[in-house]
Amino acid sequence: MSVHLRRWPVRRGLFALLYVVPLAPFHAHAQAAPDAQQLLAASDAIRTPAQAFVLNAALTEYRSGKQVDANMLSIYTKPDAPGGTFRTLVRFEAPARDVGKLMLKNGDDLWFYDPANQASIRISPDQRLLGQEANGDVVTVNLAHDYTATLLGEEDVTDGDRQLRHCYRLSLAGNTPGLIYHRIEMWLDATNNRPVKARFFSESDRLLKTAFYRRYTMQLGAERPTEFVIIDGLDPNWVTVMRFSGYAWRAIPDAWMQRDYLARFRPE
């Protein structure tokens, strides 16, 4: 029996071929979504060096654009292990009424030492230090150790300099006890994993504050944010700015990170 090709229109032939040759799935060539926990770890490495170091932190509190308070801190940080927690010693340098006071984070314990009465007491990490800054905010943290990250997608957000950035949006859920924030939303620049913006929530899921990471400069071998602008979750006119300077590698004795040593600590 002969086949009359003239009676088989080309478009009908193409339609039939769709059933013979399966088409490749649309997502076959799509780029796989990045791992959220790895993104968070990469942003940690940008925020914080992996070796022992020191720096200075200047905190300034503003109400409706007017400065209402300020202090200056020296921060000594030492990692317990790669990818793990940090131990942090904070010394108050200003104002005069606070000079010499110390705060120590070792494991889950946070201690405050006042040389006036030579006593060290346990304090809460969520207790207010200045403005929106809590005690636990000025100690070094490894978010990838304390939180489990989920990638919510990609979106364009306005950074602290009012520039539009294409970012990964992460949701961080706390996985260790005693954390200041029950949940964090964080936006990372999709081109380099730099932290751009974060929102911090209470256990009741109330927005406590929004932070912008600004002024990236070369510090200890990497471009790191040297300014955090923190806006209160209820009152946008209440702003705290934390500026970091004086980064330096430092061999920090283990003795400095012990509660019993606080009375003997002397900066070198």
C-alpha atoms as an extended CHARMM CRD file, in Angstrom:
* protein
*
       268  EXT
         1         1  MET       CA              0.0000000000        0.0000000000        0.0000000000  PROA      1               0.0000000000
         2         2  SER       CA              1.4370000000        3.3780000000       -0.9630000000  PROA      2               0.0000000000
         3         3  VAL       CA              1.6660000000        6.3940000000        1.2660000000  PROA      3               0.0000000000
         4         4  HSD       CA              0.5440000000        9.6910000000       -0.2350000000  PROA      4               0.0000000000
         5         5  LEU       CA              2.7520000000       12.3170000000        1.4880000000  PROA      5               0.0000000000
         6         6  ARG       CA              0.9120000000       15.0880000000       -0.2650000000  PROA      6               0.0000000000
         7         7  ARG       CA             -2.1540000000       14.3790000000        1.8850000000  PROA      7               0.0000000000
         8         8  TRP       CA             -0.1610000000       14.6970000000        5.2020000000  PROA      8               0.0000000000
         9         9  PRO       CA              0.2130000000       18.3910000000        5.9910000000  PROA      9               0.0000000000
        10        10  VAL       CA              3.5250000000       19.4430000000        7.5120000000  PROA      10              0.0000000000
        11        11  ARG       CA              1.9090000000       21.0320000000       10.5570000000  PROA      11              0.0000000000
        12        12  ARG       CA              0.0030000000       17.8260000000       11.2830000000  PROA      12              0.0000000000
        13        13  GLY       CA              3.2710000000       15.9010000000       11.0290000000  PROA      13              0.0000000000
        14        14  LEU       CA              4.9490000000       18.1580000000       13.5560000000  PROA      14              0.0000000000
        15        15  PHE       CA              1.9850000000       17.7530000000       15.8980000000  PROA      15              0.0000000000
        16        16  ALA       CA              2.3470000000       13.9950000000       15.6880000000  PROA      16              0.0000000000
        17        17  LEU       CA              6.0610000000       14.1210000000       16.4340000000  PROA      17              0.0000000000
        18        18  LEU       CA              5.3170000000       15.6920000000       19.8000000000  PROA      18              0.0000000000
        19        19  TYR       CA              3.9890000000       12.3200000000       20.8460000000  PROA      19              0.0000000000
        20        20  VAL       CA              6.9690000000       10.4290000000       19.4490000000  PROA      20              0.0000000000
        21        21  VAL       CA              9.8960000000       12.5460000000       20.7220000000  PROA      21              0.0000000000
        22        22  PRO       CA              9.4190000000       13.6720000000       24.3620000000  PROA      22              0.0000000000
        23        23  LEU       CA             10.3910000000       17.2480000000       25.0630000000  PROA      23              0.0000000000
        24        24  ALA       CA             13.0540000000       17.9350000000       27.7220000000  PROA      24              0.0000000000
        25        25  PRO       CA             11.5660000000       19.2290000000       30.9950000000  PROA      25              0.0000000000
        26        26  PHE       CA             11.6270000000       23.0120000000       31.3280000000  PROA      26              0.0000000000
        27        27  HSD       CA             13.7260000000       22.8600000000       34.4760000000  PROA      27              0.0000000000
        28        28  ALA       CA             16.4080000000       20.5910000000       33.0750000000  PROA      28              0.0000000000
        29        29  HSD       CA             18.7100000000       23.4930000000       32.2780000000  PROA      29              0.0000000000
        30        30  ALA       CA             17.6660000000       25.6920000000       35.2060000000  PROA      30              0.0000000000
        31        31  GLN       CA             20.3270000000       26.4040000000       37.7810000000  PROA      31              0.0000000000
        32        32  ALA       CA             19.8740000000       24.4940000000       41.0270000000  PROA      32              0.0000000000
        33        33  ALA       CA             18.8720000000       26.6130000000       44.0110000000  PROA      33              0.0000000000
        34        34  PRO       CA             21.8030000000       27.3350000000       46.3550000000  PROA      34              0.0000000000
        35        35  ASP       CA             21.9500000000       25.6530000000       49.7420000000  PROA      35              0.0000000000
        36        36  ALA       CA             20.5420000000       28.0450000000       52.3560000000  PROA      36              0.0000000000
        37        37  GLN       CA             22.8170000000       26.8840000000       55.1750000000  PROA      37              0.0000000000
        38        38  GLN       CA             25.8960000000       27.3290000000       52.9990000000  PROA      38              0.0000000000
        39        39  LEU       CA             24.7500000000       30.8340000000       52.0660000000  PROA      39              0.0000000000
        40        40  LEU       CA             24.3780000000       31.6730000000       55.7490000000  PROA      40              0.0000000000
        41        41  ALA       CA             27.8340000000       30.2590000000       56.5580000000  PROA      41              0.0000000000
        42        42  ALA       CA             29.3420000000       32.3250000000       53.7330000000  PROA      42              0.0000000000
        43        43  SER       CA             27.7410000000       35.4850000000       55.1310000000  PROA      43              0.0000000000
        44        44  ASP       CA             29.1000000000       34.6270000000       58.6000000000  PROA      44              0.0000000000
        45        45  ALA       CA             32.6100000000       34.4460000000       57.1480000000  PROA      45              0.0000000000
        46        46  ILE       CA             32.1130000000       37.9320000000       55.6990000000  PROA      46              0.0000000000
        47        47  ARG       CA             30.8440000000       39.4080000000       58.9670000000  PROA      47              0.0000000000
        48        48  THR       CA             33.3590000000       37.7440000000       61.2760000000  PROA      48              0.0000000000
        49        49  PRO       CA             36.9710000000       36.5380000000       60.9060000000  PROA      49              0.0000000000
        50        50  ALA       CA             37.5730000000       32.8840000000       61.7570000000  PROA      50              0.0000000000
        51        51  GLN       CA             40.6180000000       33.6010000000       63.9560000000  PROA      51              0.0000000000
        52        52  ALA       CA             41.0480000000       35.4960000000       67.2220000000  PROA      52              0.0000000000
        53        53  PHE       CA             40.8500000000       39.2660000000       66.7320000000  PROA      53              0.0000000000
        54        54  VAL       CA             40.0700000000       42.5720000000       68.4040000000  PROA      54              0.0000000000
        55        55  LEU       CA             38.1510000000       45.6440000000       67.2860000000  PROA      55              0.0000000000
        56        56  ASN       CA             36.5200000000       48.8160000000       68.5890000000  PROA      56              0.0000000000
        57        57  ALA       CA             32.7840000000       49.4490000000       68.4880000000  PROA      57              0.0000000000
        58        58  ALA       CA             31.1810000000       52.8860000000       68.7810000000  PROA      58              0.0000000000
        59        59  LEU       CA             27.4410000000       52.8260000000       69.5430000000  PROA      59              0.0000000000
        60        60  THR       CA             25.3290000000       55.9440000000       69.0390000000  PROA      60              0.0000000000
        61        61  GLU       CA             21.6280000000       56.2270000000       69.8080000000  PROA      61              0.0000000000
        62        62  TYR       CA             19.3670000000       58.6900000000       67.9810000000  PROA      62              0.0000000000
        63        63  ARG       CA             15.7970000000       59.8010000000       68.6360000000  PROA      63              0.0000000000
        64        64  SER       CA             14.1360000000       61.6650000000       65.7670000000  PROA      64              0.0000000000
        65        65  GLY       CA             17.5800000000       62.4390000000       64.3350000000  PROA      65              0.0000000000
        66        66  LYS       CA             19.0730000000       63.7830000000       67.5960000000  PROA      66              0.0000000000
        67        67  GLN       CA             21.8390000000       61.9500000000       69.4310000000  PROA      67              0.0000000000
        68        68  VAL       CA             20.7240000000       60.9660000000       72.9290000000  PROA      68              0.0000000000
        69        69  ASP       CA             23.3930000000       58.5020000000       74.0880000000  PROA      69              0.0000000000
        70        70  ALA       CA             26.6720000000       56.8660000000       73.0710000000  PROA      70              0.0000000000
        71        71  ASN       CA             29.3400000000       54.5060000000       74.2950000000  PROA      71              0.0000000000
        72        72  MET       CA             32.6070000000       52.9730000000       73.1270000000  PROA      72              0.0000000000
        73        73  LEU       CA             33.6620000000       49.3570000000       73.4990000000  PROA      73              0.0000000000
        74        74  SER       CA             36.7510000000       47.2470000000       72.9220000000  PROA      74              0.0000000000
        75        75  ILE       CA             35.8320000000       43.7320000000       71.8260000000  PROA      75              0.0000000000
        76        76  TYR       CA             38.1050000000       40.6820000000       72.0970000000  PROA      76              0.0000000000
        77        77  THR       CA             36.8630000000       37.5960000000       70.2360000000  PROA      77              0.0000000000
        78        78  LYS       CA             38.1660000000       34.0410000000       70.1110000000  PROA      78              0.0000000000
        79        79  PRO       CA             36.5530000000       31.0970000000       68.2720000000  PROA      79              0.0000000000
        80        80  ASP       CA             35.9800000000       27.8840000000       70.1840000000  PROA      80              0.0000000000
        81        81  ALA       CA             36.3590000000       25.8280000000       67.0140000000  PROA      81              0.0000000000
        82        82  PRO       CA             35.9840000000       26.3940000000       63.2640000000  PROA      82              0.0000000000
        83        83  GLY       CA             32.3130000000       26.8260000000       62.4400000000  PROA      83              0.0000000000
        84        84  GLY       CA             31.3630000000       26.8260000000       66.1060000000  PROA      84              0.0000000000
        85        85  THR       CA             30.6850000000       29.3990000000       68.7740000000  PROA      85              0.0000000000
        86        86  PHE       CA             32.8380000000       32.3190000000       69.8800000000  PROA      86              0.0000000000
        87        87  ARG       CA             33.9820000000       33.5360000000       73.2750000000  PROA      87              0.0000000000
        88        88  THR       CA             33.9020000000       37.3060000000       73.6100000000  PROA      88              0.0000000000
        89        89  LEU       CA             35.2380000000       39.7820000000       76.1660000000  PROA      89              0.0000000000
        90        90  VAL       CA             33.8880000000       43.3420000000       75.9720000000  PROA      90              0.0000000000
        91        91  ARG       CA             35.5260000000       46.2650000000       77.7760000000  PROA      91              0.0000000000
        92        92  PHE       CA             33.7040000000       49.5880000000       78.1800000000  PROA      92              0.0000000000
        93        93  GLU       CA             35.9140000000       52.5260000000       77.1420000000  PROA      93              0.0000000000
        94        94  ALA       CA             33.3730000000       55.3940000000       77.3190000000  PROA      94              0.0000000000
        95        95  PRO       CA             31.4950000000       57.2040000000       78.7770000000  PROA      95              0.0000000000
        96        96  ALA       CA             33.5720000000       57.8790000000       81.8700000000  PROA      96              0.0000000000
        97        97  ARG       CA             31.0070000000       56.3680000000       84.2280000000  PROA      97              0.0000000000
        98        98  ASP       CA             31.4060000000       52.9710000000       82.5400000000  PROA      98              0.0000000000
        99        99  VAL       CA             35.1520000000       52.8180000000       81.8670000000  PROA      99              0.0000000000
       100       100  GLY       CA             36.6370000000       49.4920000000       82.9220000000  PROA      100             0.0000000000
       101       101  LYS       CA             33.3840000000       47.5790000000       83.1290000000  PROA      101             0.0000000000
       102       102  LEU       CA             33.5050000000       44.1820000000       81.4420000000  PROA      102             0.0000000000
       103       103  MET       CA             31.1310000000       41.7560000000       79.8120000000  PROA      103             0.0000000000
       104       104  LEU       CA             32.0830000000       38.1480000000       79.0870000000  PROA      104             0.0000000000
       105       105  LYS       CA             30.3400000000       35.6080000000       76.8440000000  PROA      105             0.0000000000
       106       106  ASN       CA             31.5920000000       32.0630000000       77.4260000000  PROA      106             0.0000000000
       107       107  GLY       CA             29.4000000000       29.2390000000       76.1610000000  PROA      107             0.0000000000
       108       108  ASP       CA             25.8040000000       29.9450000000       77.1460000000  PROA      108             0.0000000000
       109       109  ASP       CA             26.8450000000       32.2060000000       80.0320000000  PROA      109             0.0000000000
       110       110  LEU       CA             26.9920000000       35.9990000000       79.9060000000  PROA      110             0.0000000000
       111       111  TRP       CA             28.6910000000       37.7900000000       82.8090000000  PROA      111             0.0000000000
       112       112  PHE       CA             28.9830000000       41.4680000000       83.7570000000  PROA      112             0.0000000000
       113       113  TYR       CA             31.8240000000       42.7530000000       85.9220000000  PROA      113             0.0000000000
       114       114  ASP       CA             31.8870000000       46.1670000000       87.6240000000  PROA      114             0.0000000000
       115       115  PRO       CA             35.3000000000       47.1820000000       89.0320000000  PROA      115             0.0000000000
       116       116  ALA       CA             33.5810000000       49.5490000000       91.4880000000  PROA      116             0.0000000000
       117       117  ASN       CA             32.2980000000       46.6550000000       93.5770000000  PROA      117             0.0000000000
       118       118  GLN       CA             34.5650000000       43.9450000000       92.1130000000  PROA      118             0.0000000000
       119       119  ALA       CA             31.6240000000       41.6410000000       91.5690000000  PROA      119             0.0000000000
       120       120  SER       CA             30.6200000000       39.6280000000       88.5190000000  PROA      120             0.0000000000
       121       121  ILE       CA             26.9720000000       38.7660000000       87.9610000000  PROA      121             0.0000000000
       122       122  ARG       CA             25.1580000000       36.7130000000       85.3640000000  PROA      122             0.0000000000
       123       123  ILE       CA             23.1100000000       38.8780000000       82.9780000000  PROA      123             0.0000000000
       124       124  SER       CA             20.5910000000       38.2500000000       80.2320000000  PROA      124             0.0000000000
       125       125  PRO       CA             21.7240000000       38.5420000000       76.5990000000  PROA      125             0.0000000000
       126       126  ASP       CA             18.4820000000       40.3160000000       75.6540000000  PROA      126             0.0000000000
       127       127  GLN       CA             18.8820000000       43.0200000000       78.3030000000  PROA      127             0.0000000000
       128       128  ARG       CA             19.1670000000       46.4770000000       76.7250000000  PROA      128             0.0000000000
       129       129  LEU       CA             22.6960000000       47.8510000000       76.3790000000  PROA      129             0.0000000000
       130       130  LEU       CA             22.0900000000       51.0060000000       74.3580000000  PROA      130             0.0000000000
       131       131  GLY       CA             19.2730000000       51.9070000000       71.9990000000  PROA      131             0.0000000000
       132       132  GLN       CA             18.1790000000       48.7730000000       70.1550000000  PROA      132             0.0000000000
       133       133  GLU       CA             21.4340000000       47.0450000000       71.0380000000  PROA      133             0.0000000000
       134       134  ALA       CA             21.1120000000       44.2600000000       73.5840000000  PROA      134             0.0000000000
       135       135  ASN       CA             23.9760000000       42.7800000000       75.5800000000  PROA      135             0.0000000000
       136       136  GLY       CA             24.0520000000       39.7810000000       73.2790000000  PROA      136             0.0000000000
       137       137  ASP       CA             24.3100000000       41.9310000000       70.1570000000  PROA      137             0.0000000000
       138       138  VAL       CA             27.8680000000       43.0740000000       70.8730000000  PROA      138             0.0000000000
       139       139  VAL       CA             29.2810000000       39.5790000000       71.3620000000  PROA      139             0.0000000000
       140       140  THR       CA             30.3860000000       37.6460000000       68.3050000000  PROA      140             0.0000000000
       141       141  VAL       CA             27.9050000000       35.0910000000       66.9880000000  PROA      141             0.0000000000
       142       142  ASN       CA             27.9720000000       32.3960000000       64.3400000000  PROA      142             0.0000000000
       143       143  LEU       CA             24.4790000000       32.4120000000       62.8570000000  PROA      143             0.0000000000
       144       144  ALA       CA             25.0280000000       29.1920000000       60.9070000000  PROA      144             0.0000000000
       145       145  HSD       CA             25.7550000000       27.4390000000       64.2140000000  PROA      145             0.0000000000
       146       146  ASP       CA             22.7300000000       28.8290000000       66.0670000000  PROA      146             0.0000000000
       147       147  TYR       CA             20.1040000000       28.9120000000       63.3090000000  PROA      147             0.0000000000
       148       148  THR       CA             18.7250000000       26.6680000000       60.5850000000  PROA      148             0.0000000000
       149       149  ALA       CA             18.3340000000       28.5520000000       57.3100000000  PROA      149             0.0000000000
       150       150  THR       CA             15.6430000000       28.1790000000       54.6580000000  PROA      150             0.0000000000
       151       151  LEU       CA             15.8430000000       29.8820000000       51.2710000000  PROA      151             0.0000000000
       152       152  LEU       CA             12.6040000000       31.7790000000       50.6270000000  PROA      152             0.0000000000
       153       153  GLY       CA             13.5970000000       32.9610000000       47.1670000000  PROA      153             0.0000000000
       154       154  GLU       CA             15.2230000000       35.9160000000       45.4460000000  PROA      154             0.0000000000
       155       155  GLU       CA             14.0790000000       39.5290000000       45.4440000000  PROA      155             0.0000000000
       156       156  ASP       CA             15.2680000000       43.0830000000       44.9810000000  PROA      156             0.0000000000
       157       157  VAL       CA             15.6060000000       45.0800000000       48.2010000000  PROA      157             0.0000000000
       158       158  THR       CA             16.7960000000       48.5780000000       49.0420000000  PROA      158             0.0000000000
       159       159  ASP       CA             20.0220000000       48.5880000000       51.0500000000  PROA      159             0.0000000000
       160       160  GLY       CA             21.2020000000       51.0350000000       53.7210000000  PROA      160             0.0000000000
       161       161  ASP       CA             22.4420000000       53.4330000000       51.0270000000  PROA      161             0.0000000000
       162       162  ARG       CA             19.0670000000       53.3290000000       49.2210000000  PROA      162             0.0000000000
       163       163  GLN       CA             20.5120000000       51.2860000000       46.3780000000  PROA      163             0.0000000000
       164       164  LEU       CA             18.5830000000       48.3740000000       44.8990000000  PROA      164             0.0000000000
       165       165  ARG       CA             20.2550000000       44.9840000000       45.4530000000  PROA      165             0.0000000000
       166       166  HSD       CA             19.2710000000       41.6100000000       44.0620000000  PROA      166             0.0000000000
       167       167  CYS       CA             19.3030000000       39.3030000000       47.0720000000  PROA      167             0.0000000000
       168       168  TYR       CA             18.6760000000       35.8410000000       48.4120000000  PROA      168             0.0000000000
       169       169  ARG       CA             16.0940000000       35.9710000000       51.1690000000  PROA      169             0.0000000000
       170       170  LEU       CA             16.6780000000       33.5670000000       54.0550000000  PROA      170             0.0000000000
       171       171  SER       CA             14.5250000000       32.6340000000       57.0110000000  PROA      171             0.0000000000
       172       172  LEU       CA             16.5360000000       31.6290000000       60.0930000000  PROA      172             0.0000000000
       173       173  ALA       CA             14.9610000000       29.4970000000       62.8070000000  PROA      173             0.0000000000
       174       174  GLY       CA             16.7860000000       29.1980000000       66.1180000000  PROA      174             0.0000000000
       175       175  ASN       CA             18.0260000000       25.7160000000       66.9790000000  PROA      175             0.0000000000
       176       176  THR       CA             19.8400000000       26.3170000000       70.2990000000  PROA      176             0.0000000000
       177       177  PRO       CA             18.4640000000       27.5160000000       73.6550000000  PROA      177             0.0000000000
       178       178  GLY       CA             19.0150000000       31.0030000000       75.0290000000  PROA      178             0.0000000000
       179       179  LEU       CA             19.0230000000       32.8960000000       71.7200000000  PROA      179             0.0000000000
       180       180  ILE       CA             18.0440000000       36.5770000000       71.7590000000  PROA      180             0.0000000000
       181       181  TYR       CA             15.9750000000       36.2530000000       68.5920000000  PROA      181             0.0000000000
       182       182  HSD       CA             13.5290000000       33.4660000000       67.9230000000  PROA      182             0.0000000000
       183       183  ARG       CA             13.5540000000       34.0910000000       64.1840000000  PROA      183             0.0000000000
       184       184  ILE       CA             15.5590000000       36.2040000000       61.7400000000  PROA      184             0.0000000000
       185       185  GLU       CA             14.9360000000       37.1700000000       58.1390000000  PROA      185             0.0000000000
       186       186  MET       CA             18.1170000000       38.0190000000       56.2610000000  PROA      186             0.0000000000
       187       187  TRP       CA             18.8190000000       39.3040000000       52.7700000000  PROA      187             0.0000000000
       188       188  LEU       CA             22.1880000000       38.4410000000       51.1850000000  PROA      188             0.0000000000
       189       189  ASP       CA             23.5490000000       40.0220000000       48.0090000000  PROA      189             0.0000000000
       190       190  ALA       CA             23.1090000000       37.3110000000       45.3750000000  PROA      190             0.0000000000
       191       191  THR       CA             26.4340000000       38.1540000000       43.7120000000  PROA      191             0.0000000000
       192       192  ASN       CA             28.7230000000       37.8640000000       46.7580000000  PROA      192             0.0000000000
       193       193  ASN       CA             26.6920000000       36.6920000000       49.8270000000  PROA      193             0.0000000000
       194       194  ARG       CA             27.2280000000       39.9830000000       51.6580000000  PROA      194             0.0000000000
       195       195  PRO       CA             24.6140000000       40.6860000000       54.3320000000  PROA      195             0.0000000000
       196       196  VAL       CA             22.4160000000       43.5690000000       53.1780000000  PROA      196             0.0000000000
       197       197  LYS       CA             19.4810000000       43.6550000000       55.5680000000  PROA      197             0.0000000000
       198       198  ALA       CA             18.0280000000       41.6630000000       58.4610000000  PROA      198             0.0000000000
       199       199  ARG       CA             14.8360000000       41.6600000000       60.5080000000  PROA      199             0.0000000000
       200       200  PHE       CA             14.7800000000       40.2250000000       64.0340000000  PROA      200             0.0000000000
       201       201  PHE       CA             11.6860000000       38.7140000000       65.6670000000  PROA      201             0.0000000000
       202       202  SER       CA             10.6420000000       37.7530000000       69.1980000000  PROA      202             0.0000000000
       203       203  GLU       CA              9.2210000000       34.3770000000       70.2290000000  PROA      203             0.0000000000
       204       204  SER       CA              5.7360000000       35.8420000000       69.7090000000  PROA      204             0.0000000000
       205       205  ASP       CA              6.8490000000       36.7760000000       66.1670000000  PROA      205             0.0000000000
       206       206  ARG       CA              6.8540000000       40.5030000000       66.8910000000  PROA      206             0.0000000000
       207       207  LEU       CA              9.3060000000       42.5280000000       64.8210000000  PROA      207             0.0000000000
       208       208  LEU       CA             11.9220000000       43.8360000000       67.2530000000  PROA      208             0.0000000000
       209       209  LYS       CA             14.2140000000       45.6680000000       64.8600000000  PROA      209             0.0000000000
       210       210  THR       CA             15.5270000000       45.9750000000       61.3230000000  PROA      210             0.0000000000
       211       211  ALA       CA             19.2530000000       46.2340000000       60.5970000000  PROA      211             0.0000000000
       212       212  PHE       CA             21.1820000000       47.3830000000       57.5360000000  PROA      212             0.0000000000
       213       213  TYR       CA             24.8050000000       46.3210000000       56.9240000000  PROA      213             0.0000000000
       214       214  ARG       CA             26.8300000000       49.1720000000       55.4290000000  PROA      214             0.0000000000
       215       215  ARG       CA             30.2570000000       50.5970000000       54.6100000000  PROA      215             0.0000000000
       216       216  TYR       CA             32.1080000000       47.4980000000       53.4790000000  PROA      216             0.0000000000
       217       217  THR       CA             35.8740000000       47.9630000000       53.7180000000  PROA      217             0.0000000000
       218       218  MET       CA             38.8850000000       45.6470000000       53.6400000000  PROA      218             0.0000000000
       219       219  GLN       CA             39.4190000000       44.3730000000       57.1820000000  PROA      219             0.0000000000
       220       220  LEU       CA             41.5740000000       41.3690000000       58.1240000000  PROA      220             0.0000000000
       221       221  GLY       CA             41.7060000000       39.9640000000       54.6160000000  PROA      221             0.0000000000
       222       222  ALA       CA             38.0820000000       40.4490000000       53.5320000000  PROA      222             0.0000000000
       223       223  GLU       CA             35.5450000000       43.1280000000       52.6900000000  PROA      223             0.0000000000
       224       224  ARG       CA             33.4660000000       43.3900000000       55.8670000000  PROA      224             0.0000000000
       225       225  PRO       CA             30.5870000000       45.6380000000       56.9610000000  PROA      225             0.0000000000
       226       226  THR       CA             31.8650000000       48.2960000000       59.3610000000  PROA      226             0.0000000000
       227       227  GLU       CA             28.5510000000       49.9730000000       60.1360000000  PROA      227             0.0000000000
       228       228  PHE       CA             25.1820000000       48.6070000000       61.2820000000  PROA      228             0.0000000000
       229       229  VAL       CA             22.1260000000       50.8560000000       61.2120000000  PROA      229             0.0000000000
       230       230  ILE       CA             19.4200000000       49.4670000000       63.4960000000  PROA      230             0.0000000000
       231       231  ILE       CA             15.8190000000       50.7070000000       63.4250000000  PROA      231             0.0000000000
       232       232  ASP       CA             13.3140000000       49.9340000000       66.1560000000  PROA      232             0.0000000000
       233       233  GLY       CA             10.4760000000       47.6110000000       65.1530000000  PROA      233             0.0000000000
       234       234  LEU       CA              7.7820000000       49.9370000000       66.5040000000  PROA      234             0.0000000000
       235       235  ASP       CA              9.3060000000       53.4220000000       66.3120000000  PROA      235             0.0000000000
       236       236  PRO       CA             11.2340000000       54.1340000000       63.0620000000  PROA      236             0.0000000000
       237       237  ASN       CA             12.5350000000       57.3810000000       64.5870000000  PROA      237             0.0000000000
       238       238  TRP       CA             14.5120000000       55.3970000000       67.1680000000  PROA      238             0.0000000000
       239       239  VAL       CA             17.7930000000       54.4430000000       65.4990000000  PROA      239             0.0000000000
       240       240  THR       CA             21.0630000000       53.0100000000       66.7980000000  PROA      240             0.0000000000
       241       241  VAL       CA             24.2470000000       53.0600000000       64.7280000000  PROA      241             0.0000000000
       242       242  MET       CA             27.1480000000       50.7480000000       65.5290000000  PROA      242             0.0000000000
       243       243  ARG       CA             30.4870000000       51.5050000000       63.8300000000  PROA      243             0.0000000000
       244       244  PHE       CA             33.4460000000       49.1100000000       63.9050000000  PROA      244             0.0000000000
       245       245  SER       CA             37.0990000000       50.1390000000       63.6170000000  PROA      245             0.0000000000
       246       246  GLY       CA             40.5630000000       49.0790000000       64.7380000000  PROA      246             0.0000000000
       247       247  TYR       CA             40.3770000000       45.5150000000       63.4750000000  PROA      247             0.0000000000
       248       248  ALA       CA             43.5310000000       43.5550000000       64.3500000000  PROA      248             0.0000000000
       249       249  TRP       CA             44.5910000000       39.9460000000       64.6640000000  PROA      249             0.0000000000
       250       250  ARG       CA             45.3050000000       39.1460000000       68.2900000000  PROA      250             0.0000000000
       251       251  ALA       CA             46.4910000000       36.1230000000       70.2410000000  PROA      251             0.0000000000
       252       252  ILE       CA             43.9850000000       36.0760000000       73.1020000000  PROA      252             0.0000000000
       253       253  PRO       CA             44.8750000000       33.9980000000       76.1840000000  PROA      253             0.0000000000
       254       254  ASP       CA             42.2410000000       31.4890000000       77.2910000000  PROA      254             0.0000000000
       255       255  ALA       CA             42.5100000000       32.9630000000       80.8030000000  PROA      255             0.0000000000
       256       256  TRP       CA             40.9250000000       36.2130000000       79.5840000000  PROA      256             0.0000000000
       257       257  MET       CA             37.7800000000       34.2880000000       78.7100000000  PROA      257             0.0000000000
       258       258  GLN       CA             37.1670000000       32.9980000000       82.2400000000  PROA      258             0.0000000000
       259       259  ARG       CA             34.8430000000       34.5820000000       84.7780000000  PROA      259             0.0000000000
       260       260  ASP       CA             37.4060000000       34.2100000000       87.5710000000  PROA      260             0.0000000000
       261       261  TYR       CA             39.9100000000       36.3110000000       85.6120000000  PROA      261             0.0000000000
       262       262  LEU       CA             37.6950000000       39.3880000000       85.1080000000  PROA      262             0.0000000000
       263       263  ALA       CA             38.9630000000       41.1670000000       88.2400000000  PROA      263             0.0000000000
       264       264  ARG       CA             42.5560000000       40.7740000000       87.0240000000  PROA      264             0.0000000000
       265       265  PHE       CA             42.0370000000       41.7120000000       83.3960000000  PROA      265             0.0000000000
       266       266  ARG       CA             44.1850000000       44.5960000000       82.1640000000  PROA      266             0.0000000000
       267       267  PRO       CA             44.2000000000       45.6200000000       78.4960000000  PROA      267             0.0000000000
       268       268  GLU       CA             47.6520000000       45.3560000000       76.9180000000  PROA      268             0.0000000000
